[in-house]
Structure formats: structure tokens, C-alpha cells
């Protein structure tokens, strides 16, 4: 394909991704499912070019930025508070799935060896950070459940890839449990070590940068730097990217300017939106080629249907069994475990959110060329991705049936105001320390009034459902800002001011509007 045609198809690809994502959001339809369906239909149109999957392109090009974009926005404090539940899922559940689904696949697919069955189970074992965030993040799940799901999907890729490598070796040679365990330890230690090193070095470099553009450049290369360095020393690139992202996200308020943090947030939100939605369209565009390979190497229509249902059932049941077993151990075990236990409803919700995505799609193409029924296994991996995405559509009903308490937005709002009042008190104390006789009283009064506004609003808040003063202020101030922006644009159109003055005032208005948006409580997600 010539460069002009390639660029044209990339533009079409992005436009379709944006349009389908936007329309599905308005219609209340899951964007990942809609994109897979649109891509699947398009794959059968002759004019649409055949998409060739390069596993290394996905693993090295798409996976690092997607993981990093998720990691920098997840709270390291929340991850540490729920590390036991996350580890049990990201390591224990993956290992259990590899064994149980591996044996089930070996029994269901007569043409593959046990090693190939375990390799296939490792491919479909990890949940996907992109898919989980795209589906579960919209549901208003309890904070604990959402943190566990996001933490699991960020970390379980490493476990699955180690299991996949061991299974691939078993296809062509002999392996033993000691070698597998040793490889896993090496990958984890090396991956986490590289992630910590990259995160610390870059945070120290960024602390000394004054230009947000330079800071953004370093941010954009961070996931690739961590991934490549870890892979070079046989560590887990996935863990390196996640570790670096968590550390940099945690240290961002210390090492970055406010302007740099705003720029980084907007840039990675845009990248994450484009990549995570494009991945699902990409999955659909591979349907025609995967289906062709499955027809050539598969056992026939009805056996394929039976095998697909059996594999999906084994995958869903194994996750449910593991999560319910762990939940029972925590709820019925020693006091130390009971104190950290979660409800049966939370366990069921976590079990039901086992969505697969880009990692499964990429990993299945890592299977060696001489793997028995390789094309058929690729088709089954596609079925698993689409099947779990469709099963994710039932998650809202499951959440409603379980009557899980949604995040307490009122309590979070009050906590936000309490923290704001506390930090603004510190600002007032600093103002009193710095005030001199040369400072004008009007300036000091303005500073004190602004800093005391949140504290006064919180003291007079009754909690009876009436509107907070800060909310009323934000609502009215946004209307004023809209009028100010209209006046500014009118003045620019009349040519009464030079462009530098217009740009400076517009930037100040935009910054205040962004602050108001951050201070306004968000409605509960549905």
C-alpha cells in the first residue's frame, strides 16, 4: 500500500472510531461492542484492505501506552490498600484459569496437545485493562470493586505472558515447574525494578523542567522506555510500564507544574480514547481473515459452535469458582482475613467482569507456526473476546440485582470540600506570615475572601439536599464566563485588541473554567 493510501485509511479509521464511539454513547450502547460489530461487517467488504496483525506491533506499540494511560490515573494508595485482592486475581485467578481452561480445551479440541491447550488458556486468561475500564467504569461500581478490577487487569498480563511462554516452550521442548517459577520471579523482579528506576529517574528530570512541552515529550516516551528496557533484560515489560505509571502518577503533584499536569492529563485521555476504541474496531476488522482460517482448519460448523460455547463456559465458570472460593476463605477464615473480607455481592460482581480484549488478540498470534490448529485457536480467541464483551452488557443488570451500594457522591463531595477548606486554611496562614505594611488592604481582603469561601460554605451546609454555595457559585460563574468569552471573541472579531492580549485573556478564562469543572460534583454514572 502506497503512503498516501495508507494515510487515507488511517484517517478513515480514526473518523469511524470517533463517530461510532460518539453515536454508541448517545444511544446507550457499549462502544467496544459496537466497534467490534462495525469492524466485523467491514472486514467482509472487498474494498476494505485486509488487516495483517503484527503481534510485536501490538505488544510493543499499543499495549504500553494503553497500560500507562490507565496506570497514571489509578490511585497508588487504593492499589496498596487492596493489594491482597488484586494479587489473588492477577496471579491466582490467572493460574487457576490456565489449568482449568487448559484441561477443558484439551478435552474439547481433539486435534491439540495438552501444551497447546495450556498455551491457549494462557492467551485467554487475563482480563483486559482497556475493556474493563470501558465497560465497568461506566457502571458506578463500589470503589473497592472498581479498584480491584482495574488493578487486576493491569497486573494479570504479566502472569499470563509467563504462562504462555512456558507453554510455548512445552510445545517444542521439556519444561518443569521449577523453571516456570524461576522465570516468573525473574520477570516480576526485573519488571518492577525497571519500572521503579524509570519512574524515579524521569520524575527527577521532570522536576527540573519548566516547559510543559518538554514534560509532555518525556511523558509520551515513558511507557515505551520502560517496556523496552524491561524486555531487554528478560523482565516483564507490562509490570515495568504499570509500575512506572503508578509511581509517576503518585509523584505528579510534587514534580510537575499545574500546567504540565493539565497538559499530561488531556494528552493521555485523548491517546487512551483513540487507542482503546481503535483496538476494538481493529479486532472486528480481523474477523474475515480469522474466520477463513478457522474454516480451513476447524472441525466443522456444529463442532465449532459446541467448542466455542464450551470454552466460554469453562472460562466464566473458572473465574466464578476462584472468586467465590477466595471470598468464602476471607469471610469464613481467621479473624485477620475476616477484617479484610468483602461481601458476596462484590465477589459476584468481580466474577462477572471478566472482559477480554487487546492482550488476548495480540497473544494468540504469538503461538508458534507449528502449533496444532493454530488458525482455529485464533478464531476461538476472537470468539472469547467478543463473547466476554457481550457478556459485559449484562453487568449493569447484575449490579442492580445485587443492590451493591454505589459510590457515595454526597460524602465524597463533603470530603472534597473539607480537604479544600483545610488546604486553604494553610494558604491563609502563609498569607498572614507574608503580609507587610506595603501590601494594600484591598488586595489582602480579596485573597482572604477567596480562600475563606469554601470553608464558610461548608460550615453553613445543612445536608438537607439544598444546593451548596460552592455549587451555586460554579453554576453562576460558568454563565458569566460564557458571556466573558463571547465578549472576548466579539472584541477579537472587531480587531480592537492585538492577538497576544486576546490569547492571554482567553487562557485565563479557560483555566478558571477548568477549575470550576474540577470543583463541580459529577452526576452518578449509570
XYZ file of C-alpha atoms in Angstrom:
526
model
C 0.000 0.000 0.000
C 1.445 3.391 -1.016
C 1.933 6.081 1.679
C -0.957 8.266 0.504
C -3.404 5.358 0.596
C -2.093 4.275 3.995
C -2.564 7.748 5.471
C -6.032 7.959 3.906
C -7.089 4.667 5.520
C -5.679 5.780 8.878
C -7.780 8.949 8.672
C -10.864 6.884 7.794
C -10.043 4.512 10.658
C -9.889 7.356 13.205
C -13.023 9.048 11.851
C -15.031 5.809 12.039
C -13.733 5.180 15.555
C -14.783 8.629 16.756
C -18.196 8.537 15.049
C -19.130 5.039 16.240
C -17.922 5.770 19.781
C -19.873 9.018 19.898
C -23.089 7.580 18.482
C -22.962 4.489 20.706
C -22.531 6.710 23.752
C -25.598 8.741 22.808
C -27.613 5.568 22.167
C -26.556 3.968 25.442
C -24.819 1.099 23.635
C -21.436 -0.285 24.673
C -18.848 1.370 22.409
C -16.486 -1.661 22.378
C -19.270 -3.978 21.219
C -20.445 -1.515 18.560
C -16.911 -1.059 17.227
C -16.304 -4.811 17.028
C -19.564 -5.273 15.127
C -18.809 -2.413 12.710
C -15.304 -3.744 12.135
C -16.617 -7.277 11.634
C -19.079 -6.146 8.968
C -16.420 -4.003 7.259
C -13.987 -6.938 7.127
C -16.241 -8.655 4.566
C -16.359 -5.611 2.239
C -13.916 -6.178 -0.668
C -12.874 -2.513 -0.822
C -11.642 -2.583 2.778
C -7.981 -3.660 2.844
C -7.036 -6.827 4.697
C -5.599 -6.090 8.111
C -2.454 -8.037 8.914
C -1.786 -8.412 12.633
C 1.785 -7.979 13.762
C 1.933 -9.258 17.376
C 5.055 -7.249 18.167
C 3.380 -4.074 16.904
C 0.514 -4.629 19.337
C 2.694 -5.741 22.241
C 5.322 -3.005 21.790
C 3.271 -0.287 20.116
C -0.256 -0.391 21.520
C -0.083 -2.168 24.863
C 2.477 0.114 26.635
C 0.632 3.440 26.074
C -2.726 1.856 26.941
C -1.405 0.445 30.211
C 0.412 3.674 31.066
C -2.679 5.798 30.399
C -4.638 3.635 32.855
C -1.839 3.419 35.439
C -1.204 7.169 35.835
C -4.842 7.834 36.748
C -5.253 4.954 39.231
C -4.536 5.739 42.862
C -1.419 4.029 44.189
C -2.927 4.371 47.669
C -6.024 2.406 46.614
C -3.886 -0.269 44.974
C -1.837 -0.724 48.142
C -4.958 -0.818 50.317
C -6.444 -3.658 48.254
C -3.261 -5.430 47.195
C -4.326 -8.833 48.535
C -7.498 -8.958 46.435
C -5.634 -7.702 43.370
C -2.815 -10.258 43.722
C -5.260 -13.112 44.252
C -6.935 -12.218 40.973
C -3.929 -11.138 38.888
C -1.852 -14.194 39.851
C -4.100 -16.799 41.442
C -7.074 -16.456 39.112
C -4.855 -16.491 36.022
C -3.019 -19.628 37.154
C -6.290 -21.357 38.038
C -7.781 -20.361 34.677
C -4.765 -21.647 32.753
C -5.043 -25.059 34.421
C -8.834 -25.457 34.367
C -9.496 -23.951 30.924
C -6.388 -25.675 29.570
C -7.693 -29.117 30.516
C -11.190 -28.208 29.258
C -9.777 -27.054 25.896
C -7.679 -30.220 25.612
C -10.822 -32.324 26.111
C -12.969 -30.216 23.789
C -10.487 -29.827 20.901
C -9.197 -33.279 19.938
C -6.557 -32.001 17.490
C -4.394 -30.099 20.004
C -1.841 -31.260 22.553
C -2.043 -30.508 26.281
C 0.807 -27.979 25.963
C -1.036 -26.174 23.164
C -4.217 -26.202 25.262
C -2.373 -24.586 28.175
C -0.881 -22.011 25.798
C -4.350 -21.170 24.504
C -5.695 -20.934 28.068
C -2.877 -18.520 28.940
C -3.872 -16.394 25.953
C -7.491 -16.000 27.085
C -6.843 -15.947 30.850
C -6.084 -12.239 31.519
C -8.821 -9.656 31.668
C -8.056 -6.514 29.732
C -7.478 -3.112 31.344
C -8.930 -1.317 28.331
C -12.094 -3.408 28.116
C -12.681 -3.435 31.875
C -12.331 0.351 32.098
C -14.563 0.850 29.057
C -17.372 -1.313 30.477
C -17.048 -1.441 34.257
C -16.010 2.180 34.610
C -19.432 3.375 33.420
C -21.466 1.484 35.999
C -20.961 3.374 39.233
C -19.478 0.305 40.911
C -18.362 0.449 44.545
C -14.889 1.971 44.750
C -13.425 -1.245 46.143
C -14.760 -3.375 43.295
C -13.627 -0.944 40.599
C -10.137 -0.616 42.121
C -9.748 -4.400 42.291
C -10.900 -4.844 38.691
C -8.601 -2.138 37.342
C -5.647 -3.301 39.408
C -6.190 -6.911 38.339
C -6.408 -6.062 34.659
C -3.212 -4.007 34.851
C -1.154 -6.749 36.513
C -2.511 -10.075 35.266
C -0.950 -9.700 31.812
C 2.471 -10.471 33.277
C 1.249 -13.732 34.825
C -0.476 -14.767 31.611
C 2.536 -13.992 29.413
C 4.834 -16.032 31.681
C 2.386 -18.946 31.479
C 2.199 -18.513 27.707
C 5.988 -18.552 27.328
C 6.239 -21.703 29.452
C 3.503 -23.395 27.425
C 5.152 -22.437 24.129
C 8.404 -23.971 25.377
C 6.485 -27.108 26.327
C 5.221 -27.404 22.748
C 8.772 -27.759 21.431
C 10.764 -28.930 24.466
C 10.510 -30.113 28.061
C 9.878 -27.722 30.967
C 9.482 -28.204 34.679
C 7.624 -26.298 37.419
C 10.877 -25.064 38.990
C 11.912 -23.418 35.713
C 8.487 -21.802 35.328
C 8.537 -20.460 38.893
C 12.067 -19.138 38.459
C 11.188 -17.399 35.208
C 8.146 -15.818 36.831
C 10.188 -14.456 39.752
C 12.835 -13.055 37.393
C 10.249 -11.345 35.204
C 8.440 -9.821 38.193
C 11.571 -8.581 39.968
C 13.175 -7.237 36.791
C 9.947 -5.640 35.574
C 9.150 -3.900 38.858
C 12.786 -2.848 39.247
C 12.928 -1.274 35.806
C 9.587 0.447 36.384
C 10.742 1.947 39.674
C 14.037 3.069 38.134
C 12.403 4.651 35.084
C 9.726 6.315 37.204
C 12.228 7.739 39.698
C 14.730 8.972 37.101
C 12.078 10.620 34.940
C 10.368 12.199 37.941
C 13.688 13.769 38.969
C 14.274 15.009 35.427
C 10.745 16.400 35.154
C 11.133 18.169 38.489
C 13.789 20.356 36.834
C 11.832 21.104 33.662
C 9.983 24.390 33.354
C 8.421 23.946 29.908
C 5.233 21.806 29.818
C 6.053 20.880 26.208
C 9.284 19.188 27.293
C 7.493 17.472 30.161
C 4.867 16.165 27.745
C 7.546 14.793 25.423
C 9.059 12.766 28.263
C 5.623 11.575 29.309
C 4.869 10.267 25.822
C 8.024 8.144 25.623
C 7.854 6.807 29.196
C 5.772 3.649 28.542
C 7.934 2.620 25.590
C 11.160 3.289 27.504
C 10.029 1.189 30.472
C 8.712 -1.630 28.285
C 11.795 -1.873 26.070
C 14.274 -1.754 28.949
C 12.422 -4.454 30.881
C 12.116 -6.719 27.855
C 15.818 -6.258 27.119
C 16.778 -7.822 30.477
C 14.061 -10.520 30.262
C 11.774 -8.734 32.698
C 8.071 -8.091 32.402
C 7.514 -5.049 30.223
C 3.908 -4.939 31.396
C 4.897 -4.643 35.060
C 7.566 -2.073 34.205
C 5.042 0.176 32.444
C 2.432 -0.201 35.197
C 4.964 0.425 37.976
C 6.379 3.495 36.264
C 2.880 4.832 35.608
C 1.718 4.339 39.205
C 4.859 5.987 40.586
C 4.749 8.956 38.207
C 1.028 9.439 38.805
C 1.620 9.456 42.555
C 4.551 11.904 42.335
C 2.958 14.200 39.741
C 1.858 16.884 42.261
C 5.426 17.003 43.594
C 7.463 17.077 40.382
C 5.165 18.717 37.813
C 3.731 22.180 37.432
C -0.031 22.617 37.301
C 0.187 23.448 33.594
C 2.201 20.296 32.898
C -0.268 18.119 34.835
C -3.224 19.545 32.924
C -1.452 19.007 29.600
C -0.461 15.439 30.515
C -3.990 14.564 31.617
C -5.564 15.874 28.417
C -2.944 14.248 26.187
C -3.260 10.803 27.743
C -7.059 10.974 27.868
C -7.018 11.649 24.128
C -4.486 8.897 23.418
C -6.373 6.421 25.578
C -9.689 7.219 23.903
C -8.293 6.800 20.397
C -6.274 3.663 21.093
C -8.722 1.780 23.280
C -11.609 2.326 20.873
C -9.457 1.761 17.791
C -8.372 -1.590 19.233
C -11.936 -2.877 19.244
C -12.501 -1.717 15.675
C -9.214 -3.408 14.796
C -10.425 -6.639 16.402
C -13.543 -6.575 14.229
C -11.564 -5.902 11.058
C -9.739 -9.206 11.565
C -12.927 -11.267 11.609
C -12.934 -12.207 7.916
C -9.315 -13.442 7.909
C -9.679 -15.316 11.205
C -12.933 -16.925 10.067
C -11.326 -18.060 6.823
C -8.503 -19.740 8.733
C -10.955 -21.378 11.128
C -12.999 -22.818 8.265
C -9.874 -24.325 6.713
C -8.531 -25.907 9.908
C -11.638 -26.250 12.087
C -13.697 -29.367 12.788
C -16.862 -28.071 11.087
C -19.783 -25.786 11.913
C -21.581 -27.562 14.743
C -18.455 -28.897 16.463
C -17.089 -25.329 16.319
C -20.250 -23.957 17.932
C -20.071 -26.633 20.649
C -16.373 -25.985 21.296
C -16.859 -22.205 21.408
C -19.679 -22.495 23.944
C -17.656 -24.981 25.983
C -14.549 -22.770 26.114
C -16.570 -19.691 27.069
C -18.404 -21.641 29.747
C -15.150 -23.021 31.169
C -13.665 -19.523 31.238
C -16.653 -17.972 33.012
C -17.089 -20.844 35.482
C -13.389 -20.971 36.413
C -13.366 -17.253 37.268
C -16.572 -17.594 39.268
C -15.289 -20.628 41.188
C -11.994 -18.955 42.032
C -13.544 -15.667 43.156
C -16.268 -17.341 45.240
C -13.707 -19.646 46.846
C -11.467 -16.733 47.774
C -14.481 -14.769 49.044
C -15.508 -17.710 51.234
C -11.985 -18.070 52.641
C -11.890 -14.398 53.579
C -15.397 -14.327 55.048
C -15.175 -17.611 56.948
C -11.460 -17.760 57.725
C -9.410 -16.397 60.630
C -10.209 -13.016 62.103
C -7.313 -11.340 60.281
C -8.889 -12.347 56.953
C -12.455 -11.567 58.013
C -11.425 -7.991 58.806
C -10.370 -7.548 55.171
C -13.203 -9.541 53.605
C -15.686 -8.281 51.040
C -19.350 -9.072 50.517
C -20.686 -11.957 48.440
C -22.218 -9.354 46.118
C -18.827 -7.769 45.490
C -17.409 -11.217 44.727
C -20.153 -11.923 42.189
C -19.636 -8.508 40.548
C -15.890 -9.119 40.210
C -16.583 -12.590 38.778
C -18.958 -11.171 36.180
C -16.497 -8.516 34.970
C -14.091 -10.863 33.207
C -13.839 -8.997 29.904
C -11.029 -9.837 27.450
C -9.530 -7.583 24.809
C -6.316 -6.436 23.159
C -3.917 -8.646 25.150
C -5.768 -11.796 24.130
C -5.855 -10.671 20.499
C -2.111 -9.996 20.466
C -1.017 -13.024 22.494
C -2.818 -15.595 20.351
C -0.642 -14.604 17.374
C 2.449 -15.392 19.451
C 1.648 -19.095 19.202
C 4.320 -20.868 17.092
C 3.549 -21.626 13.466
C 3.666 -25.381 14.176
C 1.063 -25.185 16.966
C -1.706 -27.705 16.206
C -4.859 -25.995 14.853
C -3.260 -22.561 15.240
C -5.774 -20.777 12.985
C -8.676 -22.427 14.799
C -7.282 -21.293 18.165
C -7.016 -17.749 16.789
C -10.683 -17.925 15.869
C -11.585 -19.184 19.359
C -9.647 -16.294 20.910
C -11.700 -13.890 18.779
C -14.877 -15.632 19.976
C -13.749 -15.249 23.589
C -13.089 -11.514 23.154
C -16.451 -10.872 21.514
C -18.288 -13.255 23.844
C -16.938 -11.639 27.013
C -17.659 -8.175 25.622
C -21.263 -9.235 25.015
C -21.497 -10.801 28.464
C -20.300 -7.489 29.852
C -23.555 -5.965 28.610
C -25.333 -7.933 31.353
C -23.153 -6.357 34.037
C -25.491 -3.383 34.714
C -28.391 -5.781 35.372
C -26.199 -7.906 37.630
C -25.104 -4.844 39.594
C -28.697 -3.696 40.015
C -29.831 -7.182 41.056
C -27.075 -7.377 43.678
C -28.106 -3.990 45.122
C -24.485 -3.001 45.546
C -24.065 0.428 47.108
C -22.808 2.912 44.517
C -20.087 5.392 45.410
C -21.389 7.881 47.970
C -21.107 11.043 45.904
C -22.514 13.274 48.655
C -19.953 12.027 51.149
C -17.170 12.378 48.597
C -18.310 15.922 47.865
C -18.251 16.864 51.561
C -14.812 15.253 51.960
C -13.592 17.223 48.960
C -14.816 20.464 50.498
C -13.324 19.588 53.904
C -9.945 18.964 52.305
C -10.201 22.168 50.271
C -11.043 24.138 53.418
C -8.067 22.569 55.203
C -5.573 23.417 52.476
C -6.965 26.924 52.066
C -6.509 27.486 55.797
C -2.841 26.702 55.247
C -2.855 29.301 52.474
C -4.365 31.913 54.823
C -1.732 31.149 57.441
C 1.002 31.669 54.866
C -0.641 34.958 53.796
C -0.572 36.215 57.405
C 3.119 35.335 57.632
C 3.981 37.224 54.438
C 1.797 40.318 54.902
C 3.644 43.611 55.314
C 2.560 47.218 55.643
C 3.342 47.748 51.968
C 0.559 45.367 50.907
C -2.713 47.072 50.026
C -5.685 46.143 52.193
C -7.941 45.677 49.160
C -5.590 43.006 47.774
C -5.413 41.236 51.129
C -9.198 41.308 51.558
C -9.695 39.802 48.110
C -7.252 36.972 48.880
C -8.843 36.264 52.268
C -12.360 36.280 50.826
C -11.474 33.813 48.068
C -9.625 31.497 50.451
C -12.413 31.534 53.064
C -15.274 30.929 50.659
C -15.153 27.116 50.696
C -14.744 26.902 54.478
C -17.697 29.228 55.075
C -19.850 27.305 52.599
C -19.050 24.022 54.342
C -19.873 25.412 57.801
C -23.308 26.559 56.636
C -24.145 23.395 54.674
C -27.089 21.590 56.295
C -27.017 18.387 54.212
C -30.787 18.593 53.588
C -30.431 18.396 49.821
C -30.155 22.151 49.302
C -27.602 23.466 46.866
C -24.132 24.092 48.245
C -22.889 27.642 47.915
C -19.870 26.386 46.004
C -22.165 24.615 43.527
C -24.296 27.727 43.096
C -21.154 29.801 42.647
C -19.837 27.416 39.981
C -23.177 27.370 38.169
C -23.484 31.166 38.029
C -19.780 31.740 37.373
C -19.893 29.413 34.346
C -22.655 31.553 32.868
C -20.571 34.669 33.485
C -17.548 33.021 31.849
C -19.660 32.178 28.797
C -20.594 35.854 28.484
C -16.977 36.914 29.007
C -15.816 34.557 26.274
C -18.467 35.882 23.887
C -17.334 39.464 24.605
C -13.710 38.483 24.042
C -14.476 36.826 20.698
C -16.506 39.848 19.661
C -13.614 42.157 20.504
C -11.254 39.931 18.520
C -13.596 39.949 15.540
C -13.697 43.763 15.670
C -9.901 43.904 15.710
C -9.806 46.173 18.769
C -7.027 44.235 20.500
C -3.862 42.519 19.370
C -3.822 38.728 19.305
C -1.339 38.243 22.219
C -3.719 40.075 24.558
C -6.679 38.053 23.307
C -4.800 34.752 23.728
C -3.672 35.635 27.272
C -7.171 36.572 28.453
C -8.674 33.510 26.778
C -6.119 31.251 28.517
C -7.013 32.810 31.888
C -10.721 32.246 31.271
C -10.117 28.651 30.182
C -8.024 27.950 33.288
C -10.762 29.243 35.584
C -13.401 27.245 33.733
C -11.293 24.091 34.138
C -11.001 24.794 37.874
C -14.764 25.218 38.190
C -15.323 21.945 36.373
C -12.959 20.147 38.745
C -14.816 21.582 41.759
C -18.293 20.685 40.478
C -19.656 17.298 41.634
C -20.151 14.834 38.817
C -23.523 13.065 38.461
C -23.529 9.330 39.240
C -22.686 7.116 36.272
C -25.437 4.888 35.005
